[in-house]
PDB file of C-alpha atoms in Angstrom:
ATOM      1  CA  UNK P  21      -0.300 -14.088   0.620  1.00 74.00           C
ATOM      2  CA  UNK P  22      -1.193 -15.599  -2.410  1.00 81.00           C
ATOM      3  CA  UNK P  23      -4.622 -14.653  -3.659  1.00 88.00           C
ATOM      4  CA  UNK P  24      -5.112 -18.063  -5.223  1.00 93.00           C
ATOM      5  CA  UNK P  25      -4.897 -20.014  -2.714  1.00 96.00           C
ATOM      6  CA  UNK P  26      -5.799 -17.776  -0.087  1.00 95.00           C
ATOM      7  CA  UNK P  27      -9.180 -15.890   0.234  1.00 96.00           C
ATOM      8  CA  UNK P  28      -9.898 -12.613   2.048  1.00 93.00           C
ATOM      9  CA  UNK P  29     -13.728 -11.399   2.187  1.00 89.00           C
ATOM     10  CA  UNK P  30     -13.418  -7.878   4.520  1.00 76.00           C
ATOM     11  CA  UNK P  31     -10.983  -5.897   5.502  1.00 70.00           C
ATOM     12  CA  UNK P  32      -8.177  -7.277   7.170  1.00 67.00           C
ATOM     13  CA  UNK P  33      -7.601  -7.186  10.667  1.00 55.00           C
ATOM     14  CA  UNK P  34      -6.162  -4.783  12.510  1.00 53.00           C
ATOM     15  CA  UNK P  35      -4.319  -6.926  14.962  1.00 58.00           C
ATOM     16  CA  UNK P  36      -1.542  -9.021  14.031  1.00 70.00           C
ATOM     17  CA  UNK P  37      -2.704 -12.517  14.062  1.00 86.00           C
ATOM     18  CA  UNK P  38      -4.375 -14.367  10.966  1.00 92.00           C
ATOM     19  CA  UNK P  39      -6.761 -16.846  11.208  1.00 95.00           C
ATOM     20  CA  UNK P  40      -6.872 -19.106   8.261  1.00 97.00           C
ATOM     21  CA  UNK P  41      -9.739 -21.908   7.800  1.00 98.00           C
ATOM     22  CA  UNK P  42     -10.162 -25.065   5.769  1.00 98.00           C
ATOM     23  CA  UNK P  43     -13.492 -26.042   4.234  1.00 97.00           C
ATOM     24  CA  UNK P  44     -15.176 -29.130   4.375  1.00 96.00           C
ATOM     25  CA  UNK P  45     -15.420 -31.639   1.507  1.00 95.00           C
ATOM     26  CA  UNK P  46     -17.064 -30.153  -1.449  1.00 92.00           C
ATOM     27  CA  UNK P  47     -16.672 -26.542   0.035  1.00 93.00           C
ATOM     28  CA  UNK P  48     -14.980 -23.604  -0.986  1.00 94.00           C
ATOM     29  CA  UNK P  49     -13.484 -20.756   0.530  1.00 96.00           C
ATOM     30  CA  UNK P  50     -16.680 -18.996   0.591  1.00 95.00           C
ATOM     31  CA  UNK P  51     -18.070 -21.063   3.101  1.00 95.00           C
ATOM     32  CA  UNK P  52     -16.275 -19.213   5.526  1.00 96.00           C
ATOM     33  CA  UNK P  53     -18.088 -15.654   4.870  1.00 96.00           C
ATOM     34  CA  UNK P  54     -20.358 -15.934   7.737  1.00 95.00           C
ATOM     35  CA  UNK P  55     -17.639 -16.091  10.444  1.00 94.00           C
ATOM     36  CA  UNK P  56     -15.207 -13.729   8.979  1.00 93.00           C
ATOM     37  CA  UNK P  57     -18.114 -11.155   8.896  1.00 90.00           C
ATOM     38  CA  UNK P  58     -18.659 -12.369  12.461  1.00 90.00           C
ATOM     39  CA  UNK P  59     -15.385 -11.759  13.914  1.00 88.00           C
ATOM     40  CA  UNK P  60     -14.551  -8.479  11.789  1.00 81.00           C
ATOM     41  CA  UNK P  61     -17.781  -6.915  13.572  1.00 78.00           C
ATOM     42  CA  UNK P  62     -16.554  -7.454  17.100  1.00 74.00           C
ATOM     43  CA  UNK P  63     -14.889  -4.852  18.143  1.00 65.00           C
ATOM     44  CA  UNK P  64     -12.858  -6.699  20.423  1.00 65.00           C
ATOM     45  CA  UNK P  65     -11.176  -9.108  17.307  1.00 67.00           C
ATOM     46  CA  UNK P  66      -8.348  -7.609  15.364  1.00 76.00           C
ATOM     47  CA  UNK P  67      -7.921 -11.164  13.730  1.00 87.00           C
ATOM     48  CA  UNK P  68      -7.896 -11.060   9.830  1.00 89.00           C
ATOM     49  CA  UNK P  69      -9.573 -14.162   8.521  1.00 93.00           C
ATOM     50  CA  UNK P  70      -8.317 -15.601   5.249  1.00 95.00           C
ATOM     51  CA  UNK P  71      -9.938 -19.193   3.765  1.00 97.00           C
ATOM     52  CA  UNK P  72      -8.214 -21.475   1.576  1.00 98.00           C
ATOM     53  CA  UNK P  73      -9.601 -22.264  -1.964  1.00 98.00           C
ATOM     54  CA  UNK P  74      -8.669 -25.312  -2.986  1.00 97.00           C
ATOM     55  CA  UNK P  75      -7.966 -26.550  -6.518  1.00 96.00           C
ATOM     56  CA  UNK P  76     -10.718 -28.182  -8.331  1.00 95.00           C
ATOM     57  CA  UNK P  77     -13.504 -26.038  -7.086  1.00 92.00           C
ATOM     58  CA  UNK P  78     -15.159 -22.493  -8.175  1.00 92.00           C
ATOM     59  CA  UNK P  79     -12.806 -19.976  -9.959  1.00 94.00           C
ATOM     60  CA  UNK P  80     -10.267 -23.162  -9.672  1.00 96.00           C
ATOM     61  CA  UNK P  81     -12.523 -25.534 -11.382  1.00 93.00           C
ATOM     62  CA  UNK P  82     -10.008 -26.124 -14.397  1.00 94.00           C
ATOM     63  CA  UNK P  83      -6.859 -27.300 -11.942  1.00 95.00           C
ATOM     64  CA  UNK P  84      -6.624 -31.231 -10.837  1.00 93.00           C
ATOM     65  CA  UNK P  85      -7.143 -31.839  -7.447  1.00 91.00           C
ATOM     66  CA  UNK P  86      -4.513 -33.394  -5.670  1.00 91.00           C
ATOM     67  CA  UNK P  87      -4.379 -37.332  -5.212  1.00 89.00           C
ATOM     68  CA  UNK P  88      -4.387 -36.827  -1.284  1.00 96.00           C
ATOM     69  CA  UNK P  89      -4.612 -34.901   2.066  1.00 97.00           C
ATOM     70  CA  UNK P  90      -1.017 -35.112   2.577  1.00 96.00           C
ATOM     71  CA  UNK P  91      -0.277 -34.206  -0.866  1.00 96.00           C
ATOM     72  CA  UNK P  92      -2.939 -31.220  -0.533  1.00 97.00           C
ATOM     73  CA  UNK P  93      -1.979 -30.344   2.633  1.00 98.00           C
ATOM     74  CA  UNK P  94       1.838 -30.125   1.731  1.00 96.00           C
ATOM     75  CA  UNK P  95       0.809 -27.246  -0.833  1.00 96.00           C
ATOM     76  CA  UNK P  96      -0.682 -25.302   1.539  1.00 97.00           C
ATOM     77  CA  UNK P  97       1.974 -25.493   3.694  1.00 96.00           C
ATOM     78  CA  UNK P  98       4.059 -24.426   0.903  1.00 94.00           C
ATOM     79  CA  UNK P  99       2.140 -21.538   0.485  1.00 92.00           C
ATOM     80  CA  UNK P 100       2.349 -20.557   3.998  1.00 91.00           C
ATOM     81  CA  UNK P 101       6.058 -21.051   3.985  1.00 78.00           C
ATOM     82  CA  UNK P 102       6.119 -18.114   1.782  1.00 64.00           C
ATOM     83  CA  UNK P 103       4.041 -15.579   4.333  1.00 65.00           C
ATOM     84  CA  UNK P 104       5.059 -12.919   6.391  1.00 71.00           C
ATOM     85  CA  UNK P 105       6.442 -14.229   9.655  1.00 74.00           C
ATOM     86  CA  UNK P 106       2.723 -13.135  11.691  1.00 83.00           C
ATOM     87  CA  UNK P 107       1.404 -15.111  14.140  1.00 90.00           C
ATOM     88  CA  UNK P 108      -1.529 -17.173  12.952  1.00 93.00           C
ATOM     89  CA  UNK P 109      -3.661 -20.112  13.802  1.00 96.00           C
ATOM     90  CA  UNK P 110      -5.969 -22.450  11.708  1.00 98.00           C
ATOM     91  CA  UNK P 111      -9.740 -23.677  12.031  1.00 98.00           C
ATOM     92  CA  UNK P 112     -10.802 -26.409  10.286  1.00 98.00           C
ATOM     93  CA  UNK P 113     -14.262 -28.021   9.793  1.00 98.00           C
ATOM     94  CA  UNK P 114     -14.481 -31.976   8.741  1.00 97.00           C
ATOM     95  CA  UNK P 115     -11.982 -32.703   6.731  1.00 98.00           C
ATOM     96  CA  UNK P 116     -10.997 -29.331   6.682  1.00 98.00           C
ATOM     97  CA  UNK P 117      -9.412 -30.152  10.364  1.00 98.00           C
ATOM     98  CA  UNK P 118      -7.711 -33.265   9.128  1.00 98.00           C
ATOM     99  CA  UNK P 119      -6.172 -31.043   6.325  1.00 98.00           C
ATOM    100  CA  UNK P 120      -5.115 -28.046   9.283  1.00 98.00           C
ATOM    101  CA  UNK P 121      -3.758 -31.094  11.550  1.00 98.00           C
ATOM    102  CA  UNK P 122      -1.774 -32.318   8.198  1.00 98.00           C
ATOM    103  CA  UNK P 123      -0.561 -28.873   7.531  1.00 98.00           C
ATOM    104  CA  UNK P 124       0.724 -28.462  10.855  1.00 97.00           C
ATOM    105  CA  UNK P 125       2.567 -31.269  10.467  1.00 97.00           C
ATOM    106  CA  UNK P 126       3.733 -30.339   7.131  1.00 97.00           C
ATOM    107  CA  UNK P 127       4.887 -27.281   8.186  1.00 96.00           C
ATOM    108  CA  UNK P 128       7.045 -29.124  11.750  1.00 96.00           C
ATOM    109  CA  UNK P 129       8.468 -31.274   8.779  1.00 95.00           C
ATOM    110  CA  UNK P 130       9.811 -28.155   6.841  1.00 93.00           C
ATOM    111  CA  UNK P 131      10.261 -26.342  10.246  1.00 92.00           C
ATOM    112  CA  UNK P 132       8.707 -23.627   9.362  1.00 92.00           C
ATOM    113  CA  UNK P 133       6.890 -21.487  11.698  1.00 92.00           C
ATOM    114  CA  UNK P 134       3.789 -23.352  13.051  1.00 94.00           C
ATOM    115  CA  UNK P 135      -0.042 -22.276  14.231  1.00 95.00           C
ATOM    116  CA  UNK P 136      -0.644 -20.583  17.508  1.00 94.00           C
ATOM    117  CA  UNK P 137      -3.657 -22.799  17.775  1.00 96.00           C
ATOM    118  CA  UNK P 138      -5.421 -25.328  16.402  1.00 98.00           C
ATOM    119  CA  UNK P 139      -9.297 -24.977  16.212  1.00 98.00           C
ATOM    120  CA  UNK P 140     -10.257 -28.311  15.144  1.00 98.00           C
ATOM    121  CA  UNK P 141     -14.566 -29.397  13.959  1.00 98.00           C
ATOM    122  CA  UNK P 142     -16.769 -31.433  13.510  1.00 98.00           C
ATOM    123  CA  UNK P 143     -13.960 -34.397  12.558  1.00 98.00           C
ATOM    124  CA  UNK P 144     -13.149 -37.452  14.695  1.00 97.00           C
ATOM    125  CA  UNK P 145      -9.412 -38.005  15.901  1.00 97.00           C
ATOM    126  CA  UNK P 146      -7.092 -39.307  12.917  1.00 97.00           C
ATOM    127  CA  UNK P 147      -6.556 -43.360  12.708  1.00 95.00           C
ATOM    128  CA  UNK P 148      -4.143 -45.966  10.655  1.00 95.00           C
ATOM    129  CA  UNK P 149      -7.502 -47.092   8.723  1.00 93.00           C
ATOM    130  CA  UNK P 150      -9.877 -44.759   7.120  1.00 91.00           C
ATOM    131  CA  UNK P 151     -13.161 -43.714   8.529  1.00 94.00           C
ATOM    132  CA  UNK P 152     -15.947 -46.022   7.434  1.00 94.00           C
ATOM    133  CA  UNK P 153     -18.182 -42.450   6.444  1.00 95.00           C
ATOM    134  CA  UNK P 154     -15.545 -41.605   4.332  1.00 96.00           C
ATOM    135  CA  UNK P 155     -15.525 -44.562   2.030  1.00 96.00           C
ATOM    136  CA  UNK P 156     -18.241 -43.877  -0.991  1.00 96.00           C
ATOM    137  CA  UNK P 157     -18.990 -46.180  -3.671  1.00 94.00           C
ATOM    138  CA  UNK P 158     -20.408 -43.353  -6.032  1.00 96.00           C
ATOM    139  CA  UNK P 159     -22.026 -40.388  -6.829  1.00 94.00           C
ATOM    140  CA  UNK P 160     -25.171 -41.672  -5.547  1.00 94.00           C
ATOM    141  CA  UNK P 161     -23.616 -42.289  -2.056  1.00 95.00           C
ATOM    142  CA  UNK P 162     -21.952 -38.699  -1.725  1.00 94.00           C
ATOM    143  CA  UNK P 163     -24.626 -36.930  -2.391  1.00 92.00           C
ATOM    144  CA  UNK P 164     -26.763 -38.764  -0.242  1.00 92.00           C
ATOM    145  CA  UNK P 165     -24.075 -38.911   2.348  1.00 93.00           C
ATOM    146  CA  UNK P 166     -23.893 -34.913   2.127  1.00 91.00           C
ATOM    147  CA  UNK P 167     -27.761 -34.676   1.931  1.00 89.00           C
ATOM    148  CA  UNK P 168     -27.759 -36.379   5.527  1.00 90.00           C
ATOM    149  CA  UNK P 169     -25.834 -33.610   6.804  1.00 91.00           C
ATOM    150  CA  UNK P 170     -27.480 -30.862   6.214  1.00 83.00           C
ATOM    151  CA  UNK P 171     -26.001 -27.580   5.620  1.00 70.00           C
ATOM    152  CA  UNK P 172     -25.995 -25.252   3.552  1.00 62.00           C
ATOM    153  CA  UNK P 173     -24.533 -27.831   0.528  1.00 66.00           C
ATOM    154  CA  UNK P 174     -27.668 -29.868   1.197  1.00 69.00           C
ATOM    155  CA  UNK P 175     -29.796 -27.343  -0.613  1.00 69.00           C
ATOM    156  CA  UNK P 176     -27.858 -26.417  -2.883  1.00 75.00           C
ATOM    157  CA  UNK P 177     -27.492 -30.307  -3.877  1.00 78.00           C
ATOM    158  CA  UNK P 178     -31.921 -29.429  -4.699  1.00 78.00           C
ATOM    159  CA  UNK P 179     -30.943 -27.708  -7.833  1.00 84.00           C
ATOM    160  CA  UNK P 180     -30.204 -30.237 -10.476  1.00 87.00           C
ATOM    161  CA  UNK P 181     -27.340 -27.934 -12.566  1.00 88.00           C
ATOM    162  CA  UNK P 182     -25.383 -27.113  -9.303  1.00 86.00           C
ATOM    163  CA  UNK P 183     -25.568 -30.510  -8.343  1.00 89.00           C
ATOM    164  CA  UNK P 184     -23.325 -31.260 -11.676  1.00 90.00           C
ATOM    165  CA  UNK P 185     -21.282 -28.631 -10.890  1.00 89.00           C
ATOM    166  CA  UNK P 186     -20.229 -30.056  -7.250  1.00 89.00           C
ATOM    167  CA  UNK P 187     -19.830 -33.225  -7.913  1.00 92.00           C
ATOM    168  CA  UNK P 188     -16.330 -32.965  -9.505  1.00 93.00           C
ATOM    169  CA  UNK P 189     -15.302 -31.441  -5.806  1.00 94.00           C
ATOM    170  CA  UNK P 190     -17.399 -33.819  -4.209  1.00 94.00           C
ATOM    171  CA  UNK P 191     -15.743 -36.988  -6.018  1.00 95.00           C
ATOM    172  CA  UNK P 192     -11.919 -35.582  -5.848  1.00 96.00           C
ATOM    173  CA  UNK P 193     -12.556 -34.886  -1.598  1.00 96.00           C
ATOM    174  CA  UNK P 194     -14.219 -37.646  -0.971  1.00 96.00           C
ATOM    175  CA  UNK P 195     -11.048 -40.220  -2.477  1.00 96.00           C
ATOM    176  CA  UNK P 196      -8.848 -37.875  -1.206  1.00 97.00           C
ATOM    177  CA  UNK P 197     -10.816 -38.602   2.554  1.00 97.00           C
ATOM    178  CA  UNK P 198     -10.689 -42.551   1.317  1.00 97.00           C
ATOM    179  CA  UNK P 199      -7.325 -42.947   0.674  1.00 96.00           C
ATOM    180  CA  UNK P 200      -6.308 -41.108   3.931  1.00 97.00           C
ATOM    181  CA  UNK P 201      -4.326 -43.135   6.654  1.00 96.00           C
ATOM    182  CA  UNK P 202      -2.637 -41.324   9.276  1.00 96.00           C
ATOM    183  CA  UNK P 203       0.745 -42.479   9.222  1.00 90.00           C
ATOM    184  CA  UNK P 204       2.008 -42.156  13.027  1.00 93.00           C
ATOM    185  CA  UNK P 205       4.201 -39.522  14.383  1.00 94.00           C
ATOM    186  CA  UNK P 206       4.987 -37.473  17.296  1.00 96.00           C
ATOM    187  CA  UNK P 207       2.124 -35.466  18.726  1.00 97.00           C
ATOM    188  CA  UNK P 208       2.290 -31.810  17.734  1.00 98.00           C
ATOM    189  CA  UNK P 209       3.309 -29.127  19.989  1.00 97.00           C
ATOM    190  CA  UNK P 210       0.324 -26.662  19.486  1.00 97.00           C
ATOM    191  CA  UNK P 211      -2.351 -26.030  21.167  1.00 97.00           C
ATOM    192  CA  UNK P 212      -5.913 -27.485  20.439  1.00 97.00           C
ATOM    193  CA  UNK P 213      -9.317 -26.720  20.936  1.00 98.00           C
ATOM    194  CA  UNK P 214     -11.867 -29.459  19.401  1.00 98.00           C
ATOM    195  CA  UNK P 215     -14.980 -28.294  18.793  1.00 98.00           C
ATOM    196  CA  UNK P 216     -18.312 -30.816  18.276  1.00 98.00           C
ATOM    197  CA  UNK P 217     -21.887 -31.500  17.543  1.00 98.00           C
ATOM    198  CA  UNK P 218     -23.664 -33.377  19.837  1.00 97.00           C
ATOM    199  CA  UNK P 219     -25.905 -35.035  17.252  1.00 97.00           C
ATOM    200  CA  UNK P 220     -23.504 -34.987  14.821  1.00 97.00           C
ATOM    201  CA  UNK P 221     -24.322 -38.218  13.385  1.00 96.00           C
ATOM    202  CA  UNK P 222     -20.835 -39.165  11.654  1.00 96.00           C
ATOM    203  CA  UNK P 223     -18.730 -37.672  14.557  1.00 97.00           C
ATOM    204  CA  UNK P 224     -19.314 -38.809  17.875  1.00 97.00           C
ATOM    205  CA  UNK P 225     -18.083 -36.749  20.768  1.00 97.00           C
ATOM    206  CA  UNK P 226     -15.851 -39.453  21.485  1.00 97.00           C
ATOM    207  CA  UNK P 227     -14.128 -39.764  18.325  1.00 97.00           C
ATOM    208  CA  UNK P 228     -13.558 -36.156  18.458  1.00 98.00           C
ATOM    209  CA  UNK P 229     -12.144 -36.233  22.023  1.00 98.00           C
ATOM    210  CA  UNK P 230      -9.490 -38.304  20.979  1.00 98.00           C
ATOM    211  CA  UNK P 231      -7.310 -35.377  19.583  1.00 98.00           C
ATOM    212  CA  UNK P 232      -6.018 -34.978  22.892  1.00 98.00           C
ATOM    213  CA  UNK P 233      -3.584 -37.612  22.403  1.00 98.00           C
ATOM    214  CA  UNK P 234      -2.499 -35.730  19.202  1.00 98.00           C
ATOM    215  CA  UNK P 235      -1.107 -32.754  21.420  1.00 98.00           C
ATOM    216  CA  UNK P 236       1.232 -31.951  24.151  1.00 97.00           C
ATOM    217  CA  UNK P 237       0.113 -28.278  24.114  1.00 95.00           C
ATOM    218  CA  UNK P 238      -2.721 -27.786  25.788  1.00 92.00           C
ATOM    219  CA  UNK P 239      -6.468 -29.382  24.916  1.00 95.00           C
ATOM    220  CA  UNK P 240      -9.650 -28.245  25.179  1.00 97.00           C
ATOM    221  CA  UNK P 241     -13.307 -29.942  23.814  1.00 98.00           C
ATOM    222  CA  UNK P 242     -15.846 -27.588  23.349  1.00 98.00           C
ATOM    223  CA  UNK P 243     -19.640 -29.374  22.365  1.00 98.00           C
ATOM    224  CA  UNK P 244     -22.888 -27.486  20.767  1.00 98.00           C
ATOM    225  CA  UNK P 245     -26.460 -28.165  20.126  1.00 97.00           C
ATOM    226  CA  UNK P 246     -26.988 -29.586  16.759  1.00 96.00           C
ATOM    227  CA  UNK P 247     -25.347 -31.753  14.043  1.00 96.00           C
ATOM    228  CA  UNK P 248     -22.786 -31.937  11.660  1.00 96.00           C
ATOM    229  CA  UNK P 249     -22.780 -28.367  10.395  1.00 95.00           C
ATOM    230  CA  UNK P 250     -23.951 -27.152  14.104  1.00 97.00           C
ATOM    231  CA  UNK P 251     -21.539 -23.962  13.138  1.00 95.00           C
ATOM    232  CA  UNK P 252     -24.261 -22.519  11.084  1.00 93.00           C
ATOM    233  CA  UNK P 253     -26.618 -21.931  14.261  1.00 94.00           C
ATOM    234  CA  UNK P 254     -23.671 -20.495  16.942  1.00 96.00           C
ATOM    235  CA  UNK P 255     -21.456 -18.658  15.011  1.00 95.00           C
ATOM    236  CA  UNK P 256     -21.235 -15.921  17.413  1.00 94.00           C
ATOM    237  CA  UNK P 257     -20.684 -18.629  20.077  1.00 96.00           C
ATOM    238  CA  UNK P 258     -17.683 -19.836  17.939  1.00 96.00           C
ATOM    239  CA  UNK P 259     -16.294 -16.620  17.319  1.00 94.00           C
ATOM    240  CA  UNK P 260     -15.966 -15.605  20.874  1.00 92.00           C
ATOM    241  CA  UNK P 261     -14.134 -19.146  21.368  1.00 94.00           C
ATOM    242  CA  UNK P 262     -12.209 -18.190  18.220  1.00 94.00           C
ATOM    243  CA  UNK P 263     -11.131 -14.791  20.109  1.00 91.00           C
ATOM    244  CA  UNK P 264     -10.850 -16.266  23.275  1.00 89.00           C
ATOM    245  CA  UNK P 265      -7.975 -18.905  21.809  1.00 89.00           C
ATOM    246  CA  UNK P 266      -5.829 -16.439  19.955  1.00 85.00           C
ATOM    247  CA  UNK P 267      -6.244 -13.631  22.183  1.00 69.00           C
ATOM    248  CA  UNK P 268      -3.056 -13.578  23.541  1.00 50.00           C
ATOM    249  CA  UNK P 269      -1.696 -13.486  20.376  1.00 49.00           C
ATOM    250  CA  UNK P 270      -3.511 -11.025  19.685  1.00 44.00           C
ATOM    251  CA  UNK P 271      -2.406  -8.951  22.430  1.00 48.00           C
ATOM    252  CA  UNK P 272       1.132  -9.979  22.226  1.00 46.00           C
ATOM    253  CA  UNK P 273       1.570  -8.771  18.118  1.00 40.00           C
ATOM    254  CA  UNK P 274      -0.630  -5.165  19.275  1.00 42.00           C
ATOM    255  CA  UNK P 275       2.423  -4.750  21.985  1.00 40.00           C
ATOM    256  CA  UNK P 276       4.983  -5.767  19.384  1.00 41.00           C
ATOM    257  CA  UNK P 277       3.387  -3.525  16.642  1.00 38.00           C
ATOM    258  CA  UNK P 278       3.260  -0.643  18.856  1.00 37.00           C
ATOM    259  CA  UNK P 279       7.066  -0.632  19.884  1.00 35.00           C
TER     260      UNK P 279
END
């Protein structure tokens, strides 16, 4: 897969299924680190974990952002079109999981092959209006908006000279977010399993519970202690749920491989 666009940070698996995860506004592939090192040291995983860098951000600084989710989300899906044929699912945290919805959809639309599963976080259900904590007037407003969070982007946002250098990411996700209506369709036929904060304080449980009526696959809602970014505290509670979702997969491409 293409090393631009697509980041690897341990070995890959040794099963056949590929998990591949979105970052949040203003993160990079990086952010993911924690959980690949997570599931490559269970011994019961076998999932290789790739993240998505996208443009505008780290060793991609130089590249323009695109205008949009959709427009992001269809070059990812491009991307993907161009794999290997194994099975794989997404996870997606804020608006990474309304960029891995919009790449699944992407991806029905070019009908190419689709996710086994859909782990979506920490992001309310998609709407024909945009989400009021998603509209910014400035920089003042994002980074106070992202300081509210918490995180691990909250402290780097202490440090003057990396606060310069996010911004640019910052400003291009956040009017990306802004600009981002969900423009009606069929609801998908993967599986999903939601997962939430219950303090998050820009996603209520609610909100998120309404991806249910976004698929006819099978739906799950899963809720931790803790806020937005409650990931950083139960990452090996995540993991399992990660391995517990594409597990048969998992099983299924070990049969297949060993034929």
């Amino acid at each position: 897969m293409n090393s631009q666009w697509f980041r690897r940070f341990g070995e890959a698996g040794s099963g056949g299924v590929r998990l591949i995860c979105f970052p949040h506004a203003g993160g990079s592939a990086s952010v993911y680190v924690p959980l690949s090192r997570r599931l490559s040291s269970r011994p019961d995983s076998g999932v290789d974990v790739l993240a998505v860098q996208y443009p505008g951000r780290q060793d991609r600084r130089n590249e323009t952002p695109p205008a949009g989710i959709a427009e992001l989300a269809g070059r990812i899906a491009e991307e993907l079109g161009t794999a290997d044929g194994r099975p794989y699912a997404f996870f997606g945290h804020s608006m990474g999981a309304l960029l891995a919805y919009e790449t699944a959809r992407a991806l029905v639309t070019r009908g190419a092959p689709v996710p086994a599963r859909l782990f979506l976080s920490a992001r309310g259900a998609p709407a024909p209006y945009p989400n009021r904590h998603d509209v910014l007037a400035d920089d003042r407003e994002i980074l106070a908006a992202v300081r509210s969070l918490g995180g691990t982007g909250a402290t780097v946002l202490a440090d003057p000279e990396l606060v310069e250098m996010a911004l640019p990411a910052l400003r291009a996700d956040y009017r990306a977010l802004a600009s981002y209506r969900w423009s009606g369709g069929a609801p998908l036929d993967i599986p999903m399993t939601v997962l939430a904060g219950r303090d998050d304080p820009v996603v209520a449980v609610e909100e998120a519970a309404r991806w249910r009526e976004f698929t006819r696959a099978g739906y799950e809602l899963e809720v931790f202690p803790g806020g937005h970014f409650y990931l950083d505290q139960h990452l090996d509670a995540v993991a399992g749920l990660v391995l517990s979702g594409v597990g048969v997969q998992v099983r299924d491409a070990a049969v297949q491989g060993g034929r």
